[in-house]
Amino acid sequence: MTGLRERKKAQTRHRITEAALRLFAERGFDAVTMTEIAAAADVSRASLFGYFPTKESLVVQDVGDDDLAAVVRDRPAGQDPVAALRGHYRVVAAEAPTGAEIEGLLARIRVIVDNPKLGAAAHTLRHRQRAALTAALAPAYGERAAELVAGQIAAATLTIQETYFRRLADGVAPGEAARALAADVELAFDLLARGTRALTDTDAPVPGDGPIRGGA
């Protein structure tokens, strides 16, 4: 029974999102009201606000949603944080959307790009995600280094995502785009691993400096 209830909720959530994105694409984000979205999705205003408390949340609902801090905290003993995050993003790449999901994804990206308010909201969510990741990395790398590493991870993964979206928008086949995404994940985390290795390996030389030993 619980499974059926959850499936119905997911279907309703999806229907609301589709209706909202369609209206935003047709008329612009600012011109559409929550009342109009509720009517288009065939739900009450109360139900709509139960799923999405603000109009912005309809669009940026998945931005910064990955709990990267938990990936780091819950990693197996002895595993490097970057290795744990690599494993997480391998799964993300393997589950890249296909078919009709892609159109919805690209529609959402276009709405965010076209509206400065939504761009700012997305930036805020990513900032919170990065701050939490910094705190989770601190025990391994030290506070100051953790902040820099989290920034590098955020920049690298955002670049990977943007490149993936651009390929899809340019008409690259979903399967090919997914394979390229997986390759980009490996390259990005190879580079990140080389950089962070010096923080835990006291014998690793750093150009122009002595060994980096981490620390705040």
mmCIF file of N, CA, C and O in Angstrom, residues 19-113:
data_model
loop_
_atom_site.group_PDB
_atom_site.id
_atom_site.type_symbol
_atom_site.label_atom_id
_atom_site.label_comp_id
_atom_site.label_asym_id
_atom_site.label_seq_id
_atom_site.Cartn_x
_atom_site.Cartn_y
_atom_site.Cartn_z
ATOM 1 N N ALA A 19 3.766 20.307 -16.245
ATOM 2 C CA ALA A 19 2.847 21.409 -16.522
ATOM 3 C C ALA A 19 3.529 22.755 -16.294
ATOM 4 O O ALA A 19 3.381 23.688 -17.111
ATOM 5 N N ALA A 20 4.276 22.856 -15.220
ATOM 6 C CA ALA A 20 4.956 24.115 -14.914
ATOM 7 C C ALA A 20 5.989 24.459 -15.975
ATOM 8 O O ALA A 20 6.041 25.599 -16.462
ATOM 9 N N LEU A 21 6.808 23.493 -16.362
ATOM 10 C CA LEU A 21 7.835 23.753 -17.362
ATOM 11 C C LEU A 21 7.223 24.126 -18.706
ATOM 12 O O LEU A 21 7.764 24.972 -19.428
ATOM 13 N N ARG A 22 6.106 23.503 -19.038
ATOM 14 C CA ARG A 22 5.430 23.838 -20.298
ATOM 15 C C ARG A 22 4.958 25.293 -20.272
ATOM 16 O O ARG A 22 5.157 26.048 -21.237
ATOM 17 N N LEU A 23 4.359 25.703 -19.159
ATOM 18 C CA LEU A 23 3.892 27.085 -19.039
ATOM 19 C C LEU A 23 5.054 28.073 -19.025
ATOM 20 O O LEU A 23 4.987 29.145 -19.649
ATOM 21 N N PHE A 24 6.130 27.717 -18.325
ATOM 22 C CA PHE A 24 7.296 28.604 -18.275
ATOM 23 C C PHE A 24 7.894 28.776 -19.666
ATOM 24 O O PHE A 24 8.318 29.876 -20.043
ATOM 25 N N ALA A 25 7.970 27.679 -20.428
ATOM 26 C CA ALA A 25 8.536 27.746 -21.778
ATOM 27 C C ALA A 25 7.670 28.598 -22.702
ATOM 28 O O ALA A 25 8.181 29.313 -23.565
ATOM 29 N N GLU A 26 6.354 28.525 -22.510
ATOM 30 C CA GLU A 26 5.434 29.261 -23.382
ATOM 31 C C GLU A 26 5.375 30.747 -23.051
ATOM 32 O O GLU A 26 5.325 31.589 -23.953
ATOM 33 N N ARG A 27 5.393 31.079 -21.744
ATOM 34 C CA ARG A 27 5.097 32.458 -21.347
ATOM 35 C C ARG A 27 6.179 33.125 -20.508
ATOM 36 O O ARG A 27 6.099 34.328 -20.250
ATOM 37 N N GLY A 28 7.167 32.369 -20.101
ATOM 38 C CA GLY A 28 8.192 32.928 -19.231
ATOM 39 C C GLY A 28 7.887 32.664 -17.774
ATOM 40 O O GLY A 28 6.720 32.650 -17.361
ATOM 41 N N PHE A 29 8.922 32.476 -16.985
ATOM 42 C CA PHE A 29 8.761 32.103 -15.582
ATOM 43 C C PHE A 29 7.955 33.129 -14.801
ATOM 44 O O PHE A 29 7.029 32.797 -14.050
ATOM 45 N N ASP A 30 8.283 34.406 -14.949
ATOM 46 C CA ASP A 30 7.652 35.447 -14.134
ATOM 47 C C ASP A 30 6.177 35.645 -14.456
ATOM 48 O O ASP A 30 5.412 36.120 -13.605
ATOM 49 N N ALA A 31 5.757 35.290 -15.665
ATOM 50 C CA ALA A 31 4.375 35.552 -16.080
ATOM 51 C C ALA A 31 3.392 34.479 -15.606
ATOM 52 O O ALA A 31 2.176 34.673 -15.691
ATOM 53 N N VAL A 32 3.888 33.375 -15.106
ATOM 54 C CA VAL A 32 3.031 32.244 -14.723
ATOM 55 C C VAL A 32 2.806 32.259 -13.217
ATOM 56 O O VAL A 32 3.737 32.471 -12.435
ATOM 57 N N THR A 33 1.566 32.023 -12.789
ATOM 58 C CA THR A 33 1.245 31.988 -11.361
ATOM 59 C C THR A 33 1.109 30.544 -10.877
ATOM 60 O O THR A 33 0.896 29.617 -11.668
ATOM 61 N N MET A 34 1.195 30.373 -9.580
ATOM 62 C CA MET A 34 1.014 29.049 -8.992
ATOM 63 C C MET A 34 -0.419 28.556 -9.206
ATOM 64 O O MET A 34 -0.647 27.348 -9.375
ATOM 65 N N THR A 35 -1.377 29.460 -9.224
ATOM 66 C CA THR A 35 -2.766 29.074 -9.480
ATOM 67 C C THR A 35 -2.906 28.478 -10.873
ATOM 68 O O THR A 35 -3.584 27.451 -11.077
ATOM 69 N N GLU A 36 -2.233 29.073 -11.851
ATOM 70 C CA GLU A 36 -2.281 28.559 -13.227
ATOM 71 C C GLU A 36 -1.592 27.202 -13.331
ATOM 72 O O GLU A 36 -2.061 26.318 -14.059
ATOM 73 N N ILE A 37 -0.514 27.038 -12.595
ATOM 74 C CA ILE A 37 0.186 25.750 -12.612
ATOM 75 C C ILE A 37 -0.699 24.667 -12.003
ATOM 76 O O ILE A 37 -0.797 23.556 -12.544
ATOM 77 N N ALA A 38 -1.354 24.979 -10.901
ATOM 78 C CA ALA A 38 -2.247 24.005 -10.263
ATOM 79 C C ALA A 38 -3.356 23.589 -11.218
ATOM 80 O O ALA A 38 -3.682 22.395 -11.333
ATOM 81 N N ALA A 39 -3.930 24.553 -11.921
ATOM 82 C CA ALA A 39 -5.006 24.240 -12.860
ATOM 83 C C ALA A 39 -4.502 23.387 -14.008
ATOM 84 O O ALA A 39 -5.160 22.416 -14.420
ATOM 85 N N ALA A 40 -3.326 23.713 -14.533
ATOM 86 C CA ALA A 40 -2.767 22.957 -15.658
ATOM 87 C C ALA A 40 -2.425 21.524 -15.261
ATOM 88 O O ALA A 40 -2.507 20.603 -16.078
ATOM 89 N N ALA A 41 -2.031 21.327 -13.995
ATOM 90 C CA ALA A 41 -1.674 19.995 -13.505
ATOM 91 C C ALA A 41 -2.859 19.249 -12.905
ATOM 92 O O ALA A 41 -2.730 18.098 -12.491
ATOM 93 N N ASP A 42 -4.018 19.923 -12.839
ATOM 94 C CA ASP A 42 -5.237 19.327 -12.293
ATOM 95 C C ASP A 42 -5.058 18.921 -10.834
ATOM 96 O O ASP A 42 -5.409 17.813 -10.424
ATOM 97 N N VAL A 43 -4.492 19.842 -10.054
ATOM 98 C CA VAL A 43 -4.383 19.647 -8.604
ATOM 99 C C VAL A 43 -4.848 20.921 -7.913
ATOM 100 O O VAL A 43 -4.913 21.986 -8.528
ATOM 101 N N SER A 44 -5.161 20.838 -6.642
ATOM 102 C CA SER A 44 -5.553 22.024 -5.890
ATOM 103 C C SER A 44 -4.317 22.856 -5.552
ATOM 104 O O SER A 44 -3.184 22.347 -5.555
ATOM 105 N N ARG A 45 -4.541 24.129 -5.232
ATOM 106 C CA ARG A 45 -3.411 24.968 -4.804
ATOM 107 C C ARG A 45 -2.750 24.400 -3.550
ATOM 108 O O ARG A 45 -1.522 24.411 -3.414
ATOM 109 N N ALA A 46 -3.579 23.890 -2.645
ATOM 110 C CA ALA A 46 -3.030 23.322 -1.409
ATOM 111 C C ALA A 46 -2.122 22.136 -1.721
ATOM 112 O O ALA A 46 -1.034 21.995 -1.141
ATOM 113 N N SER A 47 -2.557 21.282 -2.650
ATOM 114 C CA SER A 47 -1.730 20.135 -3.031
ATOM 115 C C SER A 47 -0.440 20.591 -3.698
ATOM 116 O O SER A 47 0.642 20.054 -3.433
ATOM 117 N N LEU A 48 -0.558 21.591 -4.559
ATOM 118 C CA LEU A 48 0.631 22.105 -5.247
ATOM 119 C C LEU A 48 1.660 22.596 -4.243
ATOM 120 O O LEU A 48 2.844 22.241 -4.320
ATOM 121 N N PHE A 49 1.218 23.393 -3.267
ATOM 122 C CA PHE A 49 2.161 23.917 -2.282
ATOM 123 C C PHE A 49 2.681 22.819 -1.361
ATOM 124 O O PHE A 49 3.757 22.964 -0.764
ATOM 125 N N GLY A 50 1.948 21.728 -1.249
ATOM 126 C CA GLY A 50 2.442 20.598 -0.481
ATOM 127 C C GLY A 50 3.634 19.933 -1.149
ATOM 128 O O GLY A 50 4.532 19.419 -0.482
ATOM 129 N N TYR A 51 3.646 19.953 -2.461
ATOM 130 C CA TYR A 51 4.761 19.376 -3.220
ATOM 131 C C TYR A 51 5.882 20.392 -3.429
ATOM 132 O O TYR A 51 7.069 20.054 -3.336
ATOM 133 N N PHE A 52 5.506 21.620 -3.738
ATOM 134 C CA PHE A 52 6.480 22.660 -4.056
ATOM 135 C C PHE A 52 6.106 23.945 -3.307
ATOM 136 O O PHE A 52 5.142 24.611 -3.671
ATOM 137 N N PRO A 53 6.839 24.301 -2.264
ATOM 138 C CA PRO A 53 6.473 25.452 -1.445
ATOM 139 C C PRO A 53 6.621 26.802 -2.148
ATOM 140 O O PRO A 53 5.992 27.780 -1.747
ATOM 141 N N THR A 54 7.450 26.858 -3.186
ATOM 142 C CA THR A 54 7.628 28.102 -3.937
ATOM 143 C C THR A 54 7.661 27.786 -5.431
ATOM 144 O O THR A 54 7.915 26.646 -5.836
ATOM 145 N N LYS A 55 7.435 28.808 -6.243
ATOM 146 C CA LYS A 55 7.505 28.632 -7.688
ATOM 147 C C LYS A 55 8.933 28.284 -8.115
ATOM 148 O O LYS A 55 9.145 27.463 -9.009
ATOM 149 N N GLU A 56 9.920 28.881 -7.432
ATOM 150 C CA GLU A 56 11.314 28.595 -7.765
ATOM 151 C C GLU A 56 11.654 27.117 -7.563
ATOM 152 O O GLU A 56 12.414 26.530 -8.335
ATOM 153 N N SER A 57 11.065 26.523 -6.506
ATOM 154 C CA SER A 57 11.391 25.119 -6.202
ATOM 155 C C SER A 57 10.920 24.168 -7.290
ATOM 156 O O SER A 57 11.433 23.051 -7.411
ATOM 157 N N LEU A 58 9.961 24.587 -8.102
ATOM 158 C CA LEU A 58 9.519 23.766 -9.227
ATOM 159 C C LEU A 58 10.627 23.555 -10.244
ATOM 160 O O LEU A 58 10.673 22.532 -10.927
ATOM 161 N N VAL A 59 11.517 24.525 -10.333
ATOM 162 C CA VAL A 59 12.561 24.476 -11.357
ATOM 163 C C VAL A 59 13.895 23.998 -10.796
ATOM 164 O O VAL A 59 14.598 23.213 -11.426
ATOM 165 N N VAL A 60 14.247 24.461 -9.600
ATOM 166 C CA VAL A 60 15.573 24.150 -9.057
ATOM 167 C C VAL A 60 15.523 22.993 -8.065
ATOM 168 O O VAL A 60 16.456 22.808 -7.276
ATOM 169 N N GLN A 61 14.458 22.199 -8.113
ATOM 170 C CA GLN A 61 14.255 21.140 -7.122
ATOM 171 C C GLN A 61 15.406 20.152 -7.026
ATOM 172 O O GLN A 61 15.662 19.589 -5.957
ATOM 173 N N ASP A 62 16.134 19.902 -8.123
ATOM 174 C CA ASP A 62 17.202 18.906 -8.093
ATOM 175 C C ASP A 62 18.596 19.517 -8.003
ATOM 176 O O ASP A 62 19.582 18.774 -7.903
ATOM 177 N N VAL A 63 18.697 20.837 -8.066
ATOM 178 C CA VAL A 63 20.009 21.478 -8.037
ATOM 179 C C VAL A 63 20.621 21.327 -6.643
ATOM 180 O O VAL A 63 19.999 21.648 -5.638
ATOM 181 N N GLY A 64 21.852 20.843 -6.591
ATOM 182 C CA GLY A 64 22.516 20.670 -5.309
ATOM 183 C C GLY A 64 21.879 19.615 -4.432
ATOM 184 O O GLY A 64 22.097 19.589 -3.225
ATOM 185 N N ASP A 65 21.100 18.725 -5.048
ATOM 186 C CA ASP A 65 20.330 17.750 -4.273
ATOM 187 C C ASP A 65 21.185 16.577 -3.802
ATOM 188 O O ASP A 65 20.866 15.940 -2.802
ATOM 189 N N ASP A 66 22.256 16.280 -4.518
ATOM 190 C CA ASP A 66 23.127 15.170 -4.127
ATOM 191 C C ASP A 66 23.773 15.467 -2.772
ATOM 192 O O ASP A 66 24.362 16.539 -2.582
ATOM 193 N N ASP A 67 23.680 14.534 -1.842
ATOM 194 C CA ASP A 67 24.285 14.723 -0.524
ATOM 195 C C ASP A 67 25.737 14.248 -0.586
ATOM 196 O O ASP A 67 26.078 13.146 -0.140
ATOM 197 N N LEU A 68 26.584 15.098 -1.156
ATOM 198 C CA LEU A 68 27.993 14.742 -1.320
ATOM 199 C C LEU A 68 28.695 14.612 0.028
ATOM 200 O O LEU A 68 29.605 13.793 0.178
ATOM 201 N N ALA A 69 28.254 15.404 0.987
ATOM 202 C CA ALA A 69 28.845 15.303 2.320
ATOM 203 C C ALA A 69 28.613 13.910 2.906
ATOM 204 O O ALA A 69 29.511 13.324 3.528
ATOM 205 N N ALA A 70 27.420 13.358 2.696
ATOM 206 C CA ALA A 70 27.122 12.013 3.203
ATOM 207 C C ALA A 70 27.961 10.962 2.477
ATOM 208 O O ALA A 70 28.387 9.969 3.089
ATOM 209 N N VAL A 71 28.200 11.165 1.175
ATOM 210 C CA VAL A 71 29.052 10.236 0.434
ATOM 211 C C VAL A 71 30.430 10.159 1.081
ATOM 212 O O VAL A 71 31.011 9.075 1.234
ATOM 213 N N VAL A 72 30.954 11.316 1.472
ATOM 214 C CA VAL A 72 32.275 11.362 2.108
ATOM 215 C C VAL A 72 32.222 10.768 3.510
ATOM 216 O O VAL A 72 33.056 9.937 3.886
ATOM 217 N N ARG A 73 31.236 11.176 4.298
ATOM 218 C CA ARG A 73 31.156 10.695 5.685
ATOM 219 C C ARG A 73 30.926 9.191 5.768
ATOM 220 O O ARG A 73 31.446 8.524 6.673
ATOM 221 N N ASP A 74 30.144 8.635 4.836
ATOM 222 C CA ASP A 74 29.757 7.228 4.913
ATOM 223 C C ASP A 74 30.683 6.304 4.124
ATOM 224 O O ASP A 74 30.381 5.115 3.969
ATOM 225 N N ARG A 75 31.789 6.814 3.626
ATOM 226 C CA ARG A 75 32.689 5.987 2.821
ATOM 227 C C ARG A 75 33.333 4.904 3.697
ATOM 228 O O ARG A 75 33.447 5.077 4.921
ATOM 229 N N PRO A 76 33.752 3.793 3.095
ATOM 230 C CA PRO A 76 34.403 2.733 3.869
ATOM 231 C C PRO A 76 35.683 3.226 4.528
ATOM 232 O O PRO A 76 36.360 4.123 4.009
ATOM 233 N N ALA A 77 36.013 2.666 5.648
ATOM 234 C CA ALA A 77 37.237 3.042 6.369
ATOM 235 C C ALA A 77 38.442 2.858 5.454
ATOM 236 O O ALA A 77 38.583 1.835 4.786
ATOM 237 N N GLY A 78 39.305 3.858 5.439
ATOM 238 C CA GLY A 78 40.517 3.779 4.638
ATOM 239 C C GLY A 78 40.373 4.276 3.211
ATOM 240 O O GLY A 78 41.373 4.433 2.515
ATOM 241 N N GLN A 79 39.141 4.527 2.763
ATOM 242 C CA GLN A 79 38.952 5.015 1.398
ATOM 243 C C GLN A 79 39.134 6.529 1.355
ATOM 244 O O GLN A 79 38.647 7.255 2.210
ATOM 245 N N ASP A 80 39.842 6.987 0.333
ATOM 246 C CA ASP A 80 40.044 8.422 0.152
ATOM 247 C C ASP A 80 38.720 9.099 -0.217
ATOM 248 O O ASP A 80 37.917 8.526 -0.968
ATOM 249 N N PRO A 81 38.453 10.299 0.288
ATOM 250 C CA PRO A 81 37.203 10.986 -0.047
ATOM 251 C C PRO A 81 36.968 11.177 -1.539
ATOM 252 O O PRO A 81 35.840 11.022 -2.024
ATOM 253 N N VAL A 82 38.022 11.503 -2.276
ATOM 254 C CA VAL A 82 37.859 11.714 -3.716
ATOM 255 C C VAL A 82 37.484 10.405 -4.410
ATOM 256 O O VAL A 82 36.697 10.398 -5.361
ATOM 257 N N ALA A 83 38.019 9.292 -3.933
ATOM 258 C CA ALA A 83 37.658 7.990 -4.506
ATOM 259 C C ALA A 83 36.183 7.691 -4.253
ATOM 260 O O ALA A 83 35.481 7.155 -5.130
ATOM 261 N N ALA A 84 35.696 8.044 -3.064
ATOM 262 C CA ALA A 84 34.277 7.832 -2.757
ATOM 263 C C ALA A 84 33.396 8.679 -3.667
ATOM 264 O O ALA A 84 32.370 8.205 -4.184
ATOM 265 N N LEU A 85 33.794 9.922 -3.888
ATOM 266 C CA LEU A 85 33.018 10.809 -4.753
ATOM 267 C C LEU A 85 33.083 10.359 -6.210
ATOM 268 O O LEU A 85 32.102 10.466 -6.952
ATOM 269 N N ARG A 86 34.220 9.815 -6.618
ATOM 270 C CA ARG A 86 34.328 9.268 -7.980
ATOM 271 C C ARG A 86 33.301 8.144 -8.165
ATOM 272 O O ARG A 86 32.601 8.087 -9.176
ATOM 273 N N GLY A 87 33.213 7.271 -7.170
ATOM 274 C CA GLY A 87 32.247 6.180 -7.256
ATOM 275 C C GLY A 87 30.818 6.691 -7.354
ATOM 276 O O GLY A 87 30.001 6.162 -8.119
ATOM 277 N N HIS A 88 30.522 7.742 -6.590
ATOM 278 C CA HIS A 88 29.182 8.332 -6.636
ATOM 279 C C HIS A 88 28.873 8.868 -8.028
ATOM 280 O O HIS A 88 27.793 8.599 -8.578
ATOM 281 N N TYR A 89 29.796 9.611 -8.610
ATOM 282 C CA TYR A 89 29.536 10.205 -9.920
ATOM 283 C C TYR A 89 29.576 9.173 -11.047
ATOM 284 O O TYR A 89 28.975 9.388 -12.108
ATOM 285 N N ARG A 90 30.251 8.059 -10.831
ATOM 286 C CA ARG A 90 30.152 6.958 -11.807
ATOM 287 C C ARG A 90 28.709 6.457 -11.885
ATOM 288 O O ARG A 90 28.196 6.185 -12.973
ATOM 289 N N VAL A 91 28.077 6.340 -10.718
ATOM 290 C CA VAL A 91 26.676 5.903 -10.692
ATOM 291 C C VAL A 91 25.787 6.947 -11.354
ATOM 292 O O VAL A 91 24.874 6.613 -12.125
ATOM 293 N N VAL A 92 26.040 8.228 -11.074
ATOM 294 C CA VAL A 92 25.266 9.303 -11.691
ATOM 295 C C VAL A 92 25.368 9.223 -13.209
ATOM 296 O O VAL A 92 24.364 9.329 -13.923
ATOM 297 N N ALA A 93 26.578 9.013 -13.719
ATOM 298 C CA ALA A 93 26.780 8.928 -15.168
ATOM 299 C C ALA A 93 26.075 7.707 -15.748
ATOM 300 O O ALA A 93 25.497 7.762 -16.840
ATOM 301 N N ALA A 94 26.121 6.602 -15.010
ATOM 302 C CA ALA A 94 25.485 5.371 -15.493
ATOM 303 C C ALA A 94 23.967 5.499 -15.538
ATOM 304 O O ALA A 94 23.299 4.796 -16.302
ATOM 305 N N GLU A 95 23.418 6.406 -14.720
ATOM 306 C CA GLU A 95 21.969 6.593 -14.663
ATOM 307 C C GLU A 95 21.522 7.840 -15.412
ATOM 308 O O GLU A 95 20.453 8.389 -15.147
ATOM 309 N N ALA A 96 22.339 8.298 -16.352
ATOM 310 C CA ALA A 96 21.997 9.493 -17.133
ATOM 311 C C ALA A 96 20.649 9.289 -17.829
ATOM 312 O O ALA A 96 20.353 8.197 -18.312
ATOM 313 N N PRO A 97 19.808 10.334 -17.861
ATOM 314 C CA PRO A 97 18.460 10.188 -18.417
ATOM 315 C C PRO A 97 18.451 9.880 -19.909
ATOM 316 O O PRO A 97 19.398 10.207 -20.633
ATOM 317 N N THR A 98 17.382 9.259 -20.349
ATOM 318 C CA THR A 98 17.214 8.939 -21.762
ATOM 319 C C THR A 98 15.786 9.286 -22.170
ATOM 320 O O THR A 98 14.916 9.510 -21.344
ATOM 321 N N GLY A 99 15.539 9.306 -23.471
ATOM 322 C CA GLY A 99 14.188 9.477 -23.988
ATOM 323 C C GLY A 99 13.534 10.766 -23.564
ATOM 324 O O GLY A 99 14.123 11.851 -23.582
ATOM 325 N N ALA A 100 12.265 10.654 -23.131
ATOM 326 C CA ALA A 100 11.459 11.828 -22.804
ATOM 327 C C ALA A 100 12.037 12.601 -21.627
ATOM 328 O O ALA A 100 11.815 13.814 -21.511
ATOM 329 N N GLU A 101 12.777 11.939 -20.751
ATOM 330 C CA GLU A 101 13.355 12.632 -19.605
ATOM 331 C C GLU A 101 14.292 13.750 -20.042
ATOM 332 O O GLU A 101 14.416 14.769 -19.371
ATOM 333 N N ILE A 102 14.960 13.545 -21.181
ATOM 334 C CA ILE A 102 15.939 14.522 -21.640
ATOM 335 C C ILE A 102 15.273 15.849 -21.996
ATOM 336 O O ILE A 102 15.784 16.923 -21.674
ATOM 337 N N GLU A 103 14.121 15.782 -22.658
ATOM 338 C CA GLU A 103 13.426 17.011 -23.018
ATOM 339 C C GLU A 103 13.050 17.823 -21.790
ATOM 340 O O GLU A 103 13.190 19.049 -21.762
ATOM 341 N N GLY A 104 12.560 17.147 -20.752
ATOM 342 C CA GLY A 104 12.224 17.835 -19.515
ATOM 343 C C GLY A 104 13.443 18.446 -18.856
ATOM 344 O O GLY A 104 13.395 19.560 -18.334
ATOM 345 N N LEU A 105 14.548 17.714 -18.888
ATOM 346 C CA LEU A 105 15.797 18.201 -18.299
ATOM 347 C C LEU A 105 16.275 19.456 -19.011
ATOM 348 O O LEU A 105 16.620 20.465 -18.378
ATOM 349 N N LEU A 106 16.291 19.417 -20.340
ATOM 350 C CA LEU A 106 16.757 20.567 -21.109
ATOM 351 C C LEU A 106 15.815 21.758 -20.952
ATOM 352 O O LEU A 106 16.260 22.911 -20.908
ATOM 353 N N ALA A 107 14.520 21.486 -20.860
ATOM 354 C CA ALA A 107 13.555 22.571 -20.648
ATOM 355 C C ALA A 107 13.836 23.274 -19.327
ATOM 356 O O ALA A 107 13.789 24.504 -19.230
ATOM 357 N N ARG A 108 14.137 22.495 -18.307
ATOM 358 C CA ARG A 108 14.420 23.073 -16.993
ATOM 359 C C ARG A 108 15.690 23.916 -17.040
ATOM 360 O O ARG A 108 15.741 25.027 -16.473
ATOM 361 N N ILE A 109 16.717 23.406 -17.703
ATOM 362 C CA ILE A 109 17.969 24.148 -17.813
ATOM 363 C C ILE A 109 17.744 25.472 -18.527
ATOM 364 O O ILE A 109 18.257 26.520 -18.115
ATOM 365 N N ARG A 110 16.956 25.453 -19.607
ATOM 366 C CA ARG A 110 16.687 26.688 -20.349
ATOM 367 C C ARG A 110 15.967 27.718 -19.483
ATOM 368 O O ARG A 110 16.262 28.910 -19.537
ATOM 369 N N VAL A 111 15.007 27.258 -18.687
ATOM 370 C CA VAL A 111 14.267 28.175 -17.808
ATOM 371 C C VAL A 111 15.216 28.806 -16.790
ATOM 372 O O VAL A 111 15.148 30.016 -16.526
ATOM 373 N N ILE A 112 16.118 28.021 -16.216
ATOM 374 C CA ILE A 112 17.070 28.539 -15.234
ATOM 375 C C ILE A 112 18.002 29.563 -15.877
ATOM 376 O O ILE A 112 18.234 30.654 -15.330
ATOM 377 N N VAL A 113 18.525 29.213 -17.046
ATOM 378 C CA VAL A 113 19.476 30.098 -17.736
ATOM 379 C C VAL A 113 18.818 31.421 -18.108
ATOM 380 O O VAL A 113 19.444 32.487 -18.047
#
